[in-house]
Each structure stands twice: as C-alpha cells, then as structure tokens.
Short mmCIF file of C-alpha atoms in Angstrom, two decimals:
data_model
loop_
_atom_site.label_atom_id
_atom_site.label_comp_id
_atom_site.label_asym_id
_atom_site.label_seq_id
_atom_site.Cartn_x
_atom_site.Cartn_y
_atom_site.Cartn_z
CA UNK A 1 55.04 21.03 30.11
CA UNK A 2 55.33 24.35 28.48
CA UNK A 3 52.40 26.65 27.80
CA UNK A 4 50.36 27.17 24.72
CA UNK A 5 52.02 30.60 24.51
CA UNK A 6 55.27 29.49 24.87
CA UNK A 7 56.11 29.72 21.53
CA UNK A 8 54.25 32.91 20.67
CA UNK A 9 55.89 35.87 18.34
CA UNK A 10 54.89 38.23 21.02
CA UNK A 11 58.16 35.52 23.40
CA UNK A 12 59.94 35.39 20.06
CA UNK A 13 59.95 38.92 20.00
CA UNK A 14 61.12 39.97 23.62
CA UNK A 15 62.80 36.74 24.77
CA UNK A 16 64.93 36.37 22.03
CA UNK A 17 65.60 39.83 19.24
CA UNK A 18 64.30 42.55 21.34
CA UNK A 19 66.39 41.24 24.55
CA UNK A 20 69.77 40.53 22.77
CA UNK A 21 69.49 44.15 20.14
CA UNK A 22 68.98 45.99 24.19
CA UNK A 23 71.93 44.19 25.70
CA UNK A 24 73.93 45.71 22.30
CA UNK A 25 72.99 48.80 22.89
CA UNK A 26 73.75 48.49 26.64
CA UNK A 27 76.84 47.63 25.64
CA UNK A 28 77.29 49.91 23.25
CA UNK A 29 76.43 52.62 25.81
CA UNK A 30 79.10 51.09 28.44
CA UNK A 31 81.62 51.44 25.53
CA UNK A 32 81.07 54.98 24.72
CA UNK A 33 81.32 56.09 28.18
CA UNK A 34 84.74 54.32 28.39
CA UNK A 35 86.14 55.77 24.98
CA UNK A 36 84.89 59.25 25.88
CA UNK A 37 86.94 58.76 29.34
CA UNK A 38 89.80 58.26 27.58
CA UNK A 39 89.59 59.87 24.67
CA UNK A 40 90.15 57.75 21.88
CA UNK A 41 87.97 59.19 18.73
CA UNK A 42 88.10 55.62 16.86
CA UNK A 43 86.69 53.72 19.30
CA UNK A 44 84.25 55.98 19.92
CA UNK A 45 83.05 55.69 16.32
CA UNK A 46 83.48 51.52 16.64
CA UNK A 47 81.34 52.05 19.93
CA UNK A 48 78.67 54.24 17.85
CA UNK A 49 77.96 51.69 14.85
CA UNK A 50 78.27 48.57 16.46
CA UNK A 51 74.74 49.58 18.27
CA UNK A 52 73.12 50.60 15.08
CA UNK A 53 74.17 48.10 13.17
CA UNK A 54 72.73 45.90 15.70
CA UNK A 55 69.06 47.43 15.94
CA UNK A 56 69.64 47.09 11.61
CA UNK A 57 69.99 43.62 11.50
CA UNK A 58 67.83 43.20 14.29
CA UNK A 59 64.93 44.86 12.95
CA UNK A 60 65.70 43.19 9.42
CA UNK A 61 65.56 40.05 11.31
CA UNK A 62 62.16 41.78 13.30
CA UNK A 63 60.47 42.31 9.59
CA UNK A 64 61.51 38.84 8.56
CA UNK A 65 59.46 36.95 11.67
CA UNK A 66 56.85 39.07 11.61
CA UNK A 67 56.00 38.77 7.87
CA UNK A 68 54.09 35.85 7.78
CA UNK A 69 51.81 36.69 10.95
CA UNK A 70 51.05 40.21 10.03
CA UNK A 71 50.25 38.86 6.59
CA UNK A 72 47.72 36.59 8.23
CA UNK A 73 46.45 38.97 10.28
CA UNK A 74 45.66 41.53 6.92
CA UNK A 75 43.34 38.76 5.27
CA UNK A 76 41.75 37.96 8.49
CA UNK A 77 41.06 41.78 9.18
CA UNK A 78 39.77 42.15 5.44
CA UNK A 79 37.56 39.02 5.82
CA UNK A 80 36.09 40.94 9.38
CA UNK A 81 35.82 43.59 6.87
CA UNK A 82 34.25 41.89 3.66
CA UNK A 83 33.46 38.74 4.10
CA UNK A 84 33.36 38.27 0.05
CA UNK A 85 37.85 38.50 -0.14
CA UNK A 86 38.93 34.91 -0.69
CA UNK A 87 41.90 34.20 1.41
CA UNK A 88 44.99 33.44 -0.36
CA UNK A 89 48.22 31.09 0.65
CA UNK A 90 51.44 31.80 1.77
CA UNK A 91 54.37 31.52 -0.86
CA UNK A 92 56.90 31.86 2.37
CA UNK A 93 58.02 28.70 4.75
CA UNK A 94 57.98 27.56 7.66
CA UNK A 95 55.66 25.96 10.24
CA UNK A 96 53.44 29.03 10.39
CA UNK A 97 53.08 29.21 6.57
CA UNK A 98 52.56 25.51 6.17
CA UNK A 99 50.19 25.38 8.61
CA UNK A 100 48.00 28.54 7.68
CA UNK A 101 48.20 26.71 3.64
CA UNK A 102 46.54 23.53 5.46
CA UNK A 103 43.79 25.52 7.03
CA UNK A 104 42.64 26.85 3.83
CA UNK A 105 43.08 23.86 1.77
CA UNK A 106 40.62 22.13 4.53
CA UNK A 107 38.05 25.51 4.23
CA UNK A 108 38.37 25.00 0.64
CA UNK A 109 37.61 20.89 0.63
CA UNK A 110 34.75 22.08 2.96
CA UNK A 111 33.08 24.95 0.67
CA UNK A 112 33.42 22.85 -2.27
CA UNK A 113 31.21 20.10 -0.02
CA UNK A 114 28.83 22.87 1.02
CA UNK A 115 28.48 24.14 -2.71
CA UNK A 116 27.94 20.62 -3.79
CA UNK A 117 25.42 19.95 -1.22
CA UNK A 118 23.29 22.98 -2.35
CA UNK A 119 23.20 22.34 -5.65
CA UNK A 120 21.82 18.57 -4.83
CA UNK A 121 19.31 20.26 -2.80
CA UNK A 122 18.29 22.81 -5.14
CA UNK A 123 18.56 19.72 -8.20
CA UNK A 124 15.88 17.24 -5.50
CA UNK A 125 13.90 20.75 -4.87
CA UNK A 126 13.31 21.20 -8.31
CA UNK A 127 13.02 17.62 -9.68
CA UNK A 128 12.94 15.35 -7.18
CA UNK A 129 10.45 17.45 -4.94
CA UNK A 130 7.72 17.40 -7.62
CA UNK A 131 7.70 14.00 -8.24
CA UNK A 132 7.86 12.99 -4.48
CA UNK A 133 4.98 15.95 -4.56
CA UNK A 134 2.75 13.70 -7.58
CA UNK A 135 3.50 10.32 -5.60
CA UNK A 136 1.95 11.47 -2.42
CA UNK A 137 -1.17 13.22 -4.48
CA UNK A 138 -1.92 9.84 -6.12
CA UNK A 139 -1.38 7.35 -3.28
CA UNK A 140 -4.23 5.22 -2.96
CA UNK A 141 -4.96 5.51 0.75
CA UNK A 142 -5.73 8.83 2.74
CA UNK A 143 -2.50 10.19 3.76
CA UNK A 144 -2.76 13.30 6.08
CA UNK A 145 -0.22 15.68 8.16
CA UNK A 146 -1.45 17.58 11.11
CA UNK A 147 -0.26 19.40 14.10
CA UNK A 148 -0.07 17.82 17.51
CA UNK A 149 -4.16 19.07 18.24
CA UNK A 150 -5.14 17.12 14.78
CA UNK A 151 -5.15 20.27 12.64
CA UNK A 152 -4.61 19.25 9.28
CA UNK A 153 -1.96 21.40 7.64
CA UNK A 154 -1.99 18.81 4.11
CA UNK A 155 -3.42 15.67 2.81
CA UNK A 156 -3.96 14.08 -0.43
CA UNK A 157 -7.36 13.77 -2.71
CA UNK A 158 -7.58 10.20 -1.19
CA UNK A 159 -8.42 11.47 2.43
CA UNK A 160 -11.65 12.93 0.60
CA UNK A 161 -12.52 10.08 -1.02
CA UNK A 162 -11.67 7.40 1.96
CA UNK A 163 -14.17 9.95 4.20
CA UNK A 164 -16.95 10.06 1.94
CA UNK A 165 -16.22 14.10 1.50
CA UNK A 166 -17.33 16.15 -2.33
CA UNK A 167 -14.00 15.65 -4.70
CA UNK A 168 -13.60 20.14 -4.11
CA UNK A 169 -14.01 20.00 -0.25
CA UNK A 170 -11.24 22.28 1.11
CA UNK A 171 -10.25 20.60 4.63
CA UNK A 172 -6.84 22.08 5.30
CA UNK A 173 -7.06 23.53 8.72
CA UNK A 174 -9.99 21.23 9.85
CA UNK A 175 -9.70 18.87 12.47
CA UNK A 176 -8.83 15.61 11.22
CA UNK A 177 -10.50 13.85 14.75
CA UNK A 178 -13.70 15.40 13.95
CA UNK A 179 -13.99 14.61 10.62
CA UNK A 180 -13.29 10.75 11.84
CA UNK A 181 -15.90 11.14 14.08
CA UNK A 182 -18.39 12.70 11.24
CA UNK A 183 -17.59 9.55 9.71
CA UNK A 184 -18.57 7.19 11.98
CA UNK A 185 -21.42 9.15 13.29
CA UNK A 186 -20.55 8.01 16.87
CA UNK A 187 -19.64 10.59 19.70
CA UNK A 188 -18.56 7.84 22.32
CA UNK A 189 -16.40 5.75 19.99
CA UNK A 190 -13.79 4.31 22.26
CA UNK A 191 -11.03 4.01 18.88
CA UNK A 192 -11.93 7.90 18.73
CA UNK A 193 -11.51 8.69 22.60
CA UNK A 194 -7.95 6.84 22.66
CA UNK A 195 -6.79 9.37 19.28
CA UNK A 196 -8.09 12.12 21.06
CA UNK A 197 -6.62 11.66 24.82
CA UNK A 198 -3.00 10.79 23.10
CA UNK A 199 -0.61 11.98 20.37
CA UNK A 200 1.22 8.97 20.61
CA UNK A 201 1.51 6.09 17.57
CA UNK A 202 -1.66 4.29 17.20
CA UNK A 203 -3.04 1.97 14.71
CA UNK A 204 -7.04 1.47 15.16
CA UNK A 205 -10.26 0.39 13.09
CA UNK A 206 -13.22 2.32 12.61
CA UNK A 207 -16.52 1.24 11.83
CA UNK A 208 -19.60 3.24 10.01
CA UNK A 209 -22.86 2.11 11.51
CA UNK A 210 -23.76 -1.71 12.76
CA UNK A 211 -22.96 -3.68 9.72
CA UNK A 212 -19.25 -4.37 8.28
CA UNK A 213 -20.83 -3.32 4.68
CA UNK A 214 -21.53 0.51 6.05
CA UNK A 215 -17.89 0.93 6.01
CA UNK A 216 -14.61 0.14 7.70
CA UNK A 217 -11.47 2.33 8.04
CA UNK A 218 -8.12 1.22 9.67
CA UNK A 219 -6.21 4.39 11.18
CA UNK A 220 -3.01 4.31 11.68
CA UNK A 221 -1.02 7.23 12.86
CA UNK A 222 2.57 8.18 14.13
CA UNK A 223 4.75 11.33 15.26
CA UNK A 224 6.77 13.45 12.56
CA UNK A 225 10.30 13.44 14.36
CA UNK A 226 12.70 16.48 14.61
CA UNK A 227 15.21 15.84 12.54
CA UNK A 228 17.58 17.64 15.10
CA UNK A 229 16.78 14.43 17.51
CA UNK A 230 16.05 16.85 20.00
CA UNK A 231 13.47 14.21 20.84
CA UNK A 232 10.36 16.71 20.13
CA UNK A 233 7.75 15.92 17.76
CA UNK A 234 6.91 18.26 14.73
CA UNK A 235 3.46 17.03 14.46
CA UNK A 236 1.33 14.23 13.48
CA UNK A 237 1.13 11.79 9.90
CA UNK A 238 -1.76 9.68 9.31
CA UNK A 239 -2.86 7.19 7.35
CA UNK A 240 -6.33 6.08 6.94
CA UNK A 241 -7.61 2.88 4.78
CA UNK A 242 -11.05 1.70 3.55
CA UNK A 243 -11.18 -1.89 4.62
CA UNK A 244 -14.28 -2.68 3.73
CA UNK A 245 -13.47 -4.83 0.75
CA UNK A 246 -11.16 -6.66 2.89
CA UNK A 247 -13.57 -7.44 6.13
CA UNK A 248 -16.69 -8.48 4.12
CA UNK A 249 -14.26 -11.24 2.53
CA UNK A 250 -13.14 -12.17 5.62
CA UNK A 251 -16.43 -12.43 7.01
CA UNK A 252 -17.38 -14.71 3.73
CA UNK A 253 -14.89 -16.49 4.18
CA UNK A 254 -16.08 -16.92 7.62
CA UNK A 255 -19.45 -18.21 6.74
CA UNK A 256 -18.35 -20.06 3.91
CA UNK A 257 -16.42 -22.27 6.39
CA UNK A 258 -19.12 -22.47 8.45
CA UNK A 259 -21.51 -23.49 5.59
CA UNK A 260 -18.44 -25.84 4.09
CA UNK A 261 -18.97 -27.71 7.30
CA UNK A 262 -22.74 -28.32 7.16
CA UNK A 263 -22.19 -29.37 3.32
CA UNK A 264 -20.26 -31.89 4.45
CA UNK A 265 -21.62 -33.19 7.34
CA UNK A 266 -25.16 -33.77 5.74
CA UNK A 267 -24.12 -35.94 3.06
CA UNK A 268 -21.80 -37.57 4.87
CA UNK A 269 -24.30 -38.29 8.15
CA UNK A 270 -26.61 -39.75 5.10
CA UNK A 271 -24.36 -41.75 3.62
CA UNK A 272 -23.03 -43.27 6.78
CA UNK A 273 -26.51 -43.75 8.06
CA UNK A 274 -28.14 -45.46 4.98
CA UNK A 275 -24.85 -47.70 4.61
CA UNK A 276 -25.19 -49.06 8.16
CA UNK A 277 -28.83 -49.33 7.64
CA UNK A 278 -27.92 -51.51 4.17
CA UNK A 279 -24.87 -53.71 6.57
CA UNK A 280 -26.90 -54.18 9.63
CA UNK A 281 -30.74 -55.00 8.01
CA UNK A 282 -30.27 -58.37 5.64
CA UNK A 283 -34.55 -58.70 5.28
CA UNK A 284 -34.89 -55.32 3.29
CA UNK A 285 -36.70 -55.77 0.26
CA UNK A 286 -34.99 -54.76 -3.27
CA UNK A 287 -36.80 -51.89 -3.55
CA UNK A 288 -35.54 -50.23 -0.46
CA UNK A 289 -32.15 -51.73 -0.96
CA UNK A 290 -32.54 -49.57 -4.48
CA UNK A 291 -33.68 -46.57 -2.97
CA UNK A 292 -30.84 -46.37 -0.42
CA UNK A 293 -28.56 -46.86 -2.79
CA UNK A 294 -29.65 -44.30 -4.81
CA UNK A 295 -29.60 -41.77 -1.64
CA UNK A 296 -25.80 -42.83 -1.44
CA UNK A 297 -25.04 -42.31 -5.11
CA UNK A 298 -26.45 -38.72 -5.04
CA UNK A 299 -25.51 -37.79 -1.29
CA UNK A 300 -21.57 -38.73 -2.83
CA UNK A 301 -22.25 -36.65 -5.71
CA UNK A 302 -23.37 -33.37 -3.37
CA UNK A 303 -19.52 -33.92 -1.87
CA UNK A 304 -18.12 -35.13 -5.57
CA UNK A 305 -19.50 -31.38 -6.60
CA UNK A 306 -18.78 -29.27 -3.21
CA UNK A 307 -14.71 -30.74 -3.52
CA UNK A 308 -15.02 -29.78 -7.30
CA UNK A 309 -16.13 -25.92 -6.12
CA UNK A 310 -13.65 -25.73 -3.49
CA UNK A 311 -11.08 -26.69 -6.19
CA UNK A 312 -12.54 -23.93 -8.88
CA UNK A 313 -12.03 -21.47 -5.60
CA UNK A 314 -8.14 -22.37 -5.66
CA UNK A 315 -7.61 -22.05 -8.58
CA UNK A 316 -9.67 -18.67 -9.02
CA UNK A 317 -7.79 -17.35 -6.04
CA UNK A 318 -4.46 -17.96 -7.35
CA UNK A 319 -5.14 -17.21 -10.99
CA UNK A 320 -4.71 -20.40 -12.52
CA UNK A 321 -7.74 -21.46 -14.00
CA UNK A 322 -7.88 -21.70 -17.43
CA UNK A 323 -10.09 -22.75 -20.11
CA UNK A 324 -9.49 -25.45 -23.26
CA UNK A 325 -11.57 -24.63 -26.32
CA UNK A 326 -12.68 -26.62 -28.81
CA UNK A 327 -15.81 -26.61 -31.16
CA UNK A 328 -18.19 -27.14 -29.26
CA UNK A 329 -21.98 -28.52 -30.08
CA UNK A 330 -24.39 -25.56 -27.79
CA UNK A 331 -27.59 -27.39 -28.10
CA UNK A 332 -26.31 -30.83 -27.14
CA UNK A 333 -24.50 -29.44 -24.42
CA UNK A 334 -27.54 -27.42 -22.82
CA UNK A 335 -29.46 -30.68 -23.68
CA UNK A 336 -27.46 -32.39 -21.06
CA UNK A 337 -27.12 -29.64 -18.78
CA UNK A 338 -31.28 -29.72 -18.75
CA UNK A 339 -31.47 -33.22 -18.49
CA UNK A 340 -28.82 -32.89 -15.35
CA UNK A 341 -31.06 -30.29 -13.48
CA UNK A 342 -34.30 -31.95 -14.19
CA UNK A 343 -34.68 -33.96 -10.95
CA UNK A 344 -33.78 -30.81 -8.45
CA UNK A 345 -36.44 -29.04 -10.63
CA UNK A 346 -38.81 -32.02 -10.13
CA UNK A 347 -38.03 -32.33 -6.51
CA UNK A 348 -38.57 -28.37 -5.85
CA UNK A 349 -42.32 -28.93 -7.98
CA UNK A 350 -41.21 -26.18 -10.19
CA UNK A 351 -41.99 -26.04 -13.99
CA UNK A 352 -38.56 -26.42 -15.94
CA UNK A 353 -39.10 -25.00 -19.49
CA UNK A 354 -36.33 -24.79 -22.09
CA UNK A 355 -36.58 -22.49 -24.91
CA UNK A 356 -34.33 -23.08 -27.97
CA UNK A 357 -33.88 -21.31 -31.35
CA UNK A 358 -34.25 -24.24 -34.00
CA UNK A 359 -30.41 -23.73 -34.99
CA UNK A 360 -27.91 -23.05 -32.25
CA UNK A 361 -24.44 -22.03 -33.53
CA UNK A 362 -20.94 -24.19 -32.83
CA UNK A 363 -19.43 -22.16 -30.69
CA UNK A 364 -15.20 -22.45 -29.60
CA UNK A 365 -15.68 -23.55 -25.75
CA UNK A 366 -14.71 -25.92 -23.12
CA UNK A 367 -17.48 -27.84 -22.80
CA UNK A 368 -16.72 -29.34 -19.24
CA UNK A 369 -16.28 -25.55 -17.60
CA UNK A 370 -19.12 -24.17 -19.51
CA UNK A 371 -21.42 -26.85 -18.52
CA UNK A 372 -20.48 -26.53 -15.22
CA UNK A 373 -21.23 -22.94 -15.42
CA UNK A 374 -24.61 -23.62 -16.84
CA UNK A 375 -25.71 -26.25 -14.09
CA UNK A 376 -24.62 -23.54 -11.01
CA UNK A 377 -27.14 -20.80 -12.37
CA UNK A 378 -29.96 -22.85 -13.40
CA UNK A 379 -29.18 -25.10 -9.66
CA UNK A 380 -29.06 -21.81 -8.02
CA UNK A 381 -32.45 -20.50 -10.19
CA UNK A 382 -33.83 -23.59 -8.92
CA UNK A 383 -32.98 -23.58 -5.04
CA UNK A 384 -34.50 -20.05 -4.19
CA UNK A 385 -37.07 -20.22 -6.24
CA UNK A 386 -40.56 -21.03 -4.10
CA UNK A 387 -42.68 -24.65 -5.18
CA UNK A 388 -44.64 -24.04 -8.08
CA UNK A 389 -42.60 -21.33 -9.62
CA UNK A 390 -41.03 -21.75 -12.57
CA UNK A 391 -37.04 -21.38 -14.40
CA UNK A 392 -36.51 -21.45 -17.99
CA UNK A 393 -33.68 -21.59 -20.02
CA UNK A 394 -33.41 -19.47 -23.15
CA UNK A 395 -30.81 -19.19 -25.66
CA UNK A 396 -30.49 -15.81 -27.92
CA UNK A 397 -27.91 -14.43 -30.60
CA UNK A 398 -27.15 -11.51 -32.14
CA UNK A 399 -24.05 -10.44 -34.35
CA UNK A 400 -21.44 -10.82 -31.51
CA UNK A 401 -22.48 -12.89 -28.92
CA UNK A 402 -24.34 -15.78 -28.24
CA UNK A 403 -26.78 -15.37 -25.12
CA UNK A 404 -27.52 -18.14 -22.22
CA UNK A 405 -30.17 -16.99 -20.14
CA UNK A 406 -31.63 -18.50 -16.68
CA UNK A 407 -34.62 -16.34 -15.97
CA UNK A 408 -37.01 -17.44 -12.56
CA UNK A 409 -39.76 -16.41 -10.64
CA UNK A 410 -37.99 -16.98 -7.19
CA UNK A 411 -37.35 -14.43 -4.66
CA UNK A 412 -35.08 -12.14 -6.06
CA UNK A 413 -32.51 -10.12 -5.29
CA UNK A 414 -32.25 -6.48 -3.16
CA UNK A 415 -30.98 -4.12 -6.00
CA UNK A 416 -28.10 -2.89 -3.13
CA UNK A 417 -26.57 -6.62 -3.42
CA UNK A 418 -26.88 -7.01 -7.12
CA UNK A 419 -23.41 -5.72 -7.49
CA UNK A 420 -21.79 -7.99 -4.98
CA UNK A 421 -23.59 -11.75 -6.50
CA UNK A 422 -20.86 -12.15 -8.25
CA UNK A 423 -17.92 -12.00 -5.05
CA UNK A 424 -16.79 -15.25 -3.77
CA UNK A 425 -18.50 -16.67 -0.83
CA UNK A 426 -21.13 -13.75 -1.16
CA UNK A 427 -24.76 -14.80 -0.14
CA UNK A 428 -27.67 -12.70 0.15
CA UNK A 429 -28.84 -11.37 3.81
CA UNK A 430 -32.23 -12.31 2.79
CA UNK A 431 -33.95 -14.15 6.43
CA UNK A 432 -35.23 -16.55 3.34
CA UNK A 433 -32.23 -17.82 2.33
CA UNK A 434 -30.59 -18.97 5.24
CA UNK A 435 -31.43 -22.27 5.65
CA UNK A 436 -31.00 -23.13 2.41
CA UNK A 437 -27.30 -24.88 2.13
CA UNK A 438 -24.95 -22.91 -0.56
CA UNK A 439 -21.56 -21.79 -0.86
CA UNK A 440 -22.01 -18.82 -3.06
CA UNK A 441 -19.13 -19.39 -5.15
CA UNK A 442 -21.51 -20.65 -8.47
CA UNK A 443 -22.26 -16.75 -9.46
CA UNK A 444 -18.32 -16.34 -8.95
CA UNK A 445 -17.38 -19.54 -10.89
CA UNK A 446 -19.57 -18.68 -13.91
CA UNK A 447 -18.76 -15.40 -14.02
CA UNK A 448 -15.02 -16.16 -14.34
CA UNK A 449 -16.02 -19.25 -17.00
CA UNK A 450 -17.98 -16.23 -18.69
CA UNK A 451 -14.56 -13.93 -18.93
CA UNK A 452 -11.86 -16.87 -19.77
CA UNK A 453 -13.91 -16.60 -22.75
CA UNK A 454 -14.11 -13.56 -23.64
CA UNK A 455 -17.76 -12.50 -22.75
CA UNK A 456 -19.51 -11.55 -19.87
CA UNK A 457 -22.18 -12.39 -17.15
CA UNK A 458 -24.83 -9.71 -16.66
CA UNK A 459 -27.60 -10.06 -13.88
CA UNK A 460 -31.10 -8.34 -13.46
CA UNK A 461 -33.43 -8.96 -10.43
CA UNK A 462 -36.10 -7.44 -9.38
CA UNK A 463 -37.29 -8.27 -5.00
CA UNK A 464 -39.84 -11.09 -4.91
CA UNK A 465 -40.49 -10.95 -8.55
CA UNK A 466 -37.65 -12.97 -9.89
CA UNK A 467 -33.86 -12.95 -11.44
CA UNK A 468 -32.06 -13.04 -14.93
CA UNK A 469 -28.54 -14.30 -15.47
CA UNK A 470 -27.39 -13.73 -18.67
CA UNK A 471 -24.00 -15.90 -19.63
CA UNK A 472 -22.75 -14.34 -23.30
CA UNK A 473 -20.26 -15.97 -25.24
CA UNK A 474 -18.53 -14.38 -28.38
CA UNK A 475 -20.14 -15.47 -31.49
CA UNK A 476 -18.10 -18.06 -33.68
CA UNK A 477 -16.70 -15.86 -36.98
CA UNK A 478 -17.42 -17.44 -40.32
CA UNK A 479 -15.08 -18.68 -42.32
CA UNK A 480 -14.77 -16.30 -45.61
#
C-alpha cells in the first residue's frame, strides 16, 4: 500500500517536473559539449534553447500545480493571522480544489448550526429562563439547591413557608440539614443522621414533636448530575413537603374504620341476640315480645343510618353529591326533625327546647338532605352533651339568610380543633369522648348540605361550657 505522502506536491514536484526539466538540461549540457567539439554553431544554438525552453514550460507547468496549494496555504496563514478573514473557494479544478470547496461548505453548514444554536440559547435565556425562573418561585412545595455539605446556594419562598421561617428570612448560604433539624427540634433524629452521613438520593419523613398534628414533612432529595457525564455530582436538589394534611386523614380514616367496625357490630350483636331470644323463648309475654321488637326496629335503623353516612362519604369524596330544590315548608320540616330526635333527647335526660319565630319563610331546599343535616347536629348536640343539660333549636332571619341554630350546654370544643370539626372522619381528642360511638362525618355532611346551597355552616364553642352550630340558608327573594 502506498503512503499517505505518496501523492504529495512536494513527490509531484521532484519525482516527476523537477526530475525530467534536470535530465533536459543534462542533456542539453551533453549536447553542447559535443557541438562545441565539433564546431557546428547551429547546433550549438539548438543545444542552448532546447534547455531553456524546457525549465519555461517546466516552471509554467511548476506555477500551474502549485497554484491551488499555495492559494490554500495564503488563507490559512491569514486565518493564523486574523482569525476574522472568511475563507473563500476555489474557482480552479481538480481533486485538490474540489476537495478544499467541500471542507468549507461543511465549516459553513457547521457555523450556521453554531449561530443558530446561540441565538436559541440567548431567545430561552431571555424568555424562556424567566418563566422557568417564575415557575420554580411559585411551586407549591419547598424546592431547594445546595452544595454537596447542604449549603443552600437557592430555594424558593415555599422552603420558608414549609419550615415555619418569617416570609423575609434570608437563608441562602445556611445549612439546609440544620434548619431540618430546627424544625423538628430533635438532635438524634435517625431520618436526620441518614441525610447527614450520605449525599446519596433519599426520600424520608419528618415529624415535629409526638403528635401527627405538630407537623409532618416528607424529604426527598437527589444529586444534580454533570451534564458532561463525567459521573461527578454538581451538588444537591431537594424537595421538602408538608404532609400533615395528608397523615391526619389517613389516620381518620384509620379510626373511622376502626369505629365503622364497632358501629356495626353493636347493632348487629343486638339484633342477632334479641331475634334468637324471640325464636328460641315461645312463653314470652306480649309485652316483652314488643319491646324486643322495638330494640330490633331501632338497632336496624342505627345500620339503615351508618350505610346512609358511608354513602354521603362517597359521594362527598368523589364530588357527586348534589342537591334537588324545591319549595320547601321550614317549620314543618324542623317539626319532624324535632319530633325525630326527641327520644335520644329523652333517653340522654336532657331538656329539648325548640324555639320558633311565629312565621318561618318557604325556603328553595331539598328537604330529604337538609333534614338529614338538621338531625346530625342536633344528634351530635345531643350525644356529648352530659344528663340534665339541655339543646335547643332556634331559627333566626335576617335580609339574606335564614339561620338554623343547635346551641348546647355539653362539653365543648378546644378552640385549637374548632377549625378541623368540619374534616371528614375528624373527632375530638377529648378523653370524654371516646367511648361514645361516632363517625365524625355529620359536621362534614352538613357542612357540604350547607354549601350545595349556597350558605354556610359557622361553629362557636367555648371548653365545658357548650357549642353553637349555625346552618344558614339564603333567604327566598320575593316575587316583585
């Protein structure tokens, strides 16, 4: 195989014109020494030109094959020179030409990528970048980049919030680990120790204090890769959650099941016992054979009314429930409702009182849901409220709404759990409560009969002195 150089000007040049223009002259020479031996002044003028006009056409032919390269070779030395003089083609031919045309047609395809490539950058820098910039200031959870040590270099306002930290705080070149464990107020935190002794990915929960309702954060964080894939890290992005919200459902939900099960195993235990009692014993009298009945009848309507809350819960939780309205009679309604809750009320020795304006407006309504309502808060005012106290039901208007109020003298409500009555499954931590069966879903149910309607349910409670719940329902408008 012949080598790379093979084919070189510098072996064009001496192999082939430089070689065959010194064998002319040689010969050349060899013929002048013969016609100067004999003496023949013709030939010796013959031997004279035909050696120059060899080196003429061979240096004619020299210029010609060295045109193109030493043209190359001027841009190339004014490009070492000043690296702003574009390089132009070649108009001659030939492989040399071609190919030198090729290069810079490539060069050129590649510039024009390069130049297009900046100005995308510089168009993302100047749009994009800003809005990528607003997206990561308004994300909901704490977002947060840091060096490999936990040095935070940036973060967004929801770090502050999600750590409890003033709105101004300036945090940038804190460490984010500390802060954490500010947070929890814990120096042996195990979730803590395993962020500190390792940079690698980690998702973790954190927990503020003994209860779930102090505060829980879910950390997750991961390594910023180079984006040379040298396999090094250039630092650390977290992102921190408050899942508070979320745990205290699940832990409702938790107890919920847990009281779901005792709801139904009482009244069903009951109802199987007094129905064996009623197959097995043929001598009872009519009067116990009444009384068991009756014990049946309103053990099935504890489940009838549990299954109908569980169903109000699905269709709550997926959105679903709605309301029908018609014209609705208020003081016949509350009528029966007060009728319904009359026997708890006598079986709990509490006074039931009902105070009604002589008039009571029609009001647009579905009766069913709104009764239903009604019967949850005065059955709840009922069940925590000690023997001998007293509920009332009072009914007040003004030019917008018309007010349904449950007011009792039971055992109130801590003013730090007011806010939360009205979350599904939510029961009070109150030691006094805890053996008394409930689902707490009748604040949630009401409350959501209350805004299908367009109004609202308020609640006031004051710690062993007693609770309000206030259903309000927009007014009827007159007909003008």
């Amino acid at each position: 195989m012949p080598s790379p150089t093979s084919n070189s000007l510098t072996h064009r040049l001496v192999d082939r014109h430089l070689a065959f223009g010194l064998a002319c002259v040689f010969a050349g020479t060899v013929a002048i020494h013969l016609t100067l031996w004999q003496g023949d002044n013709q030939m010796i003028a013959g031997a004279v030109a035909v050696p120059l006009g060899v080196l003429l056409v061979g240096g004619w032919m020299l210029r010609n094959v060295t045109r193109v390269p030493g043209s190359i070779e001027g841009q190339l030395r004014n490009l070492a020179e000043q690296t702003a003089v574009p390089l132009q083609p070649l108009k001659e031919s030939g492989p040399v030409a071609a190919g030198w045309n090729s290069l810079l047609s490539r060069l050129n395809r590649h510039d024009a990528a390069h130049s297009l490539a900046d100005r995308l950058t510089e168009a993302f820098c100047q749009s994009g970048g800003s809005r990528w910039e607003a997206a990561f200031m308004n994300l909901p959870d704490g977002f947060a980049i840091t060096n490999e040590s936990g040095t935070i270099e940036a973060c967004n306002p929801a770090l502050l919030r999600v750590l409890r930290l003033p709105s101004d705080q300036a945090i940038t070149g804190r460490n984010l680990q500390h802060l954490l464990q500010q947070w929890t107020g814990e120096t042996d935190n195990p979730a803590l120790q395993q962020l500190a002794q390792s940079s690698c990915k980690i998702t973790c929960e954190l927990r503020c204090g003994s209860t779930t309702a102090e505060g829980v954060l879910r950390v997750a964080r991961c390594g910023i890769a180079d984006s040379q894939d040298s396999g090094t890290s250039q630092g650390l992005v977290w992102n921190i959650r408050d899942n508070t919200q979320q745990r205290l459902s699940e832990e409702m939900r938790n107890e919920f099941v847990f009281t779901a099960t005792h709801e139904l195993r009482t009244p069903l235990a009951n109802i199987k016992a007094y129905a064996e009692t009623l197959t097995l014993d043929m001598d009872l009298d009519i009067e116990k054979q009444k009384g068991f009945f009756n014990i049946i009848n309103a053990e099935a309507t504890r489940l009838a009314r549990f299954i109908d809350e569980l169903l109000d819960v699905s269709q709550m939780e997926s959105g679903s429930m709605g309301v029908v309205r018609h014209e609705t009679d208020l003081e016949r309604l509350l009528q029966e409702v007060f009728e319904h809750v009359q026997p708890q009320a006598r079986k709990q020795q509490l006074e039931l009182e009902s105070v009604l304006p002589p008039k009571l407006p029609k009001v647009q309504a579905d009766k069913d849901k709104l009764a239903a309502a009604m019967v949850n808060l005065l059955g709840n005012a009922i069940k925590y409220t000690p023997q001998g106290g007293q509920v009332r039901l009072k009914v007040e208007q003004d030019k917008q709404y018309v007010h349904l109020q449950v007011e009792d003298t039971g055992i109130g409500i801590h003013e730090d759990e007011i806010s939360r009555i009205g979350e599904k499954f939510f029961r009070c931590h109150d030691e006094r409560i805890q053996d008394i069966p409930g689902s707490g879903l009748g604040v949630a149910f009401a409350q959501e009969v209350a805004r299908l309607h367009g109004g609202k349910l308020s609640i006031r409670s004051q710690l062993n002195e007693g609770s309000q719940f206030t259903l309000s329902l927009p007014a009827a408008r007159e007909a003008s």
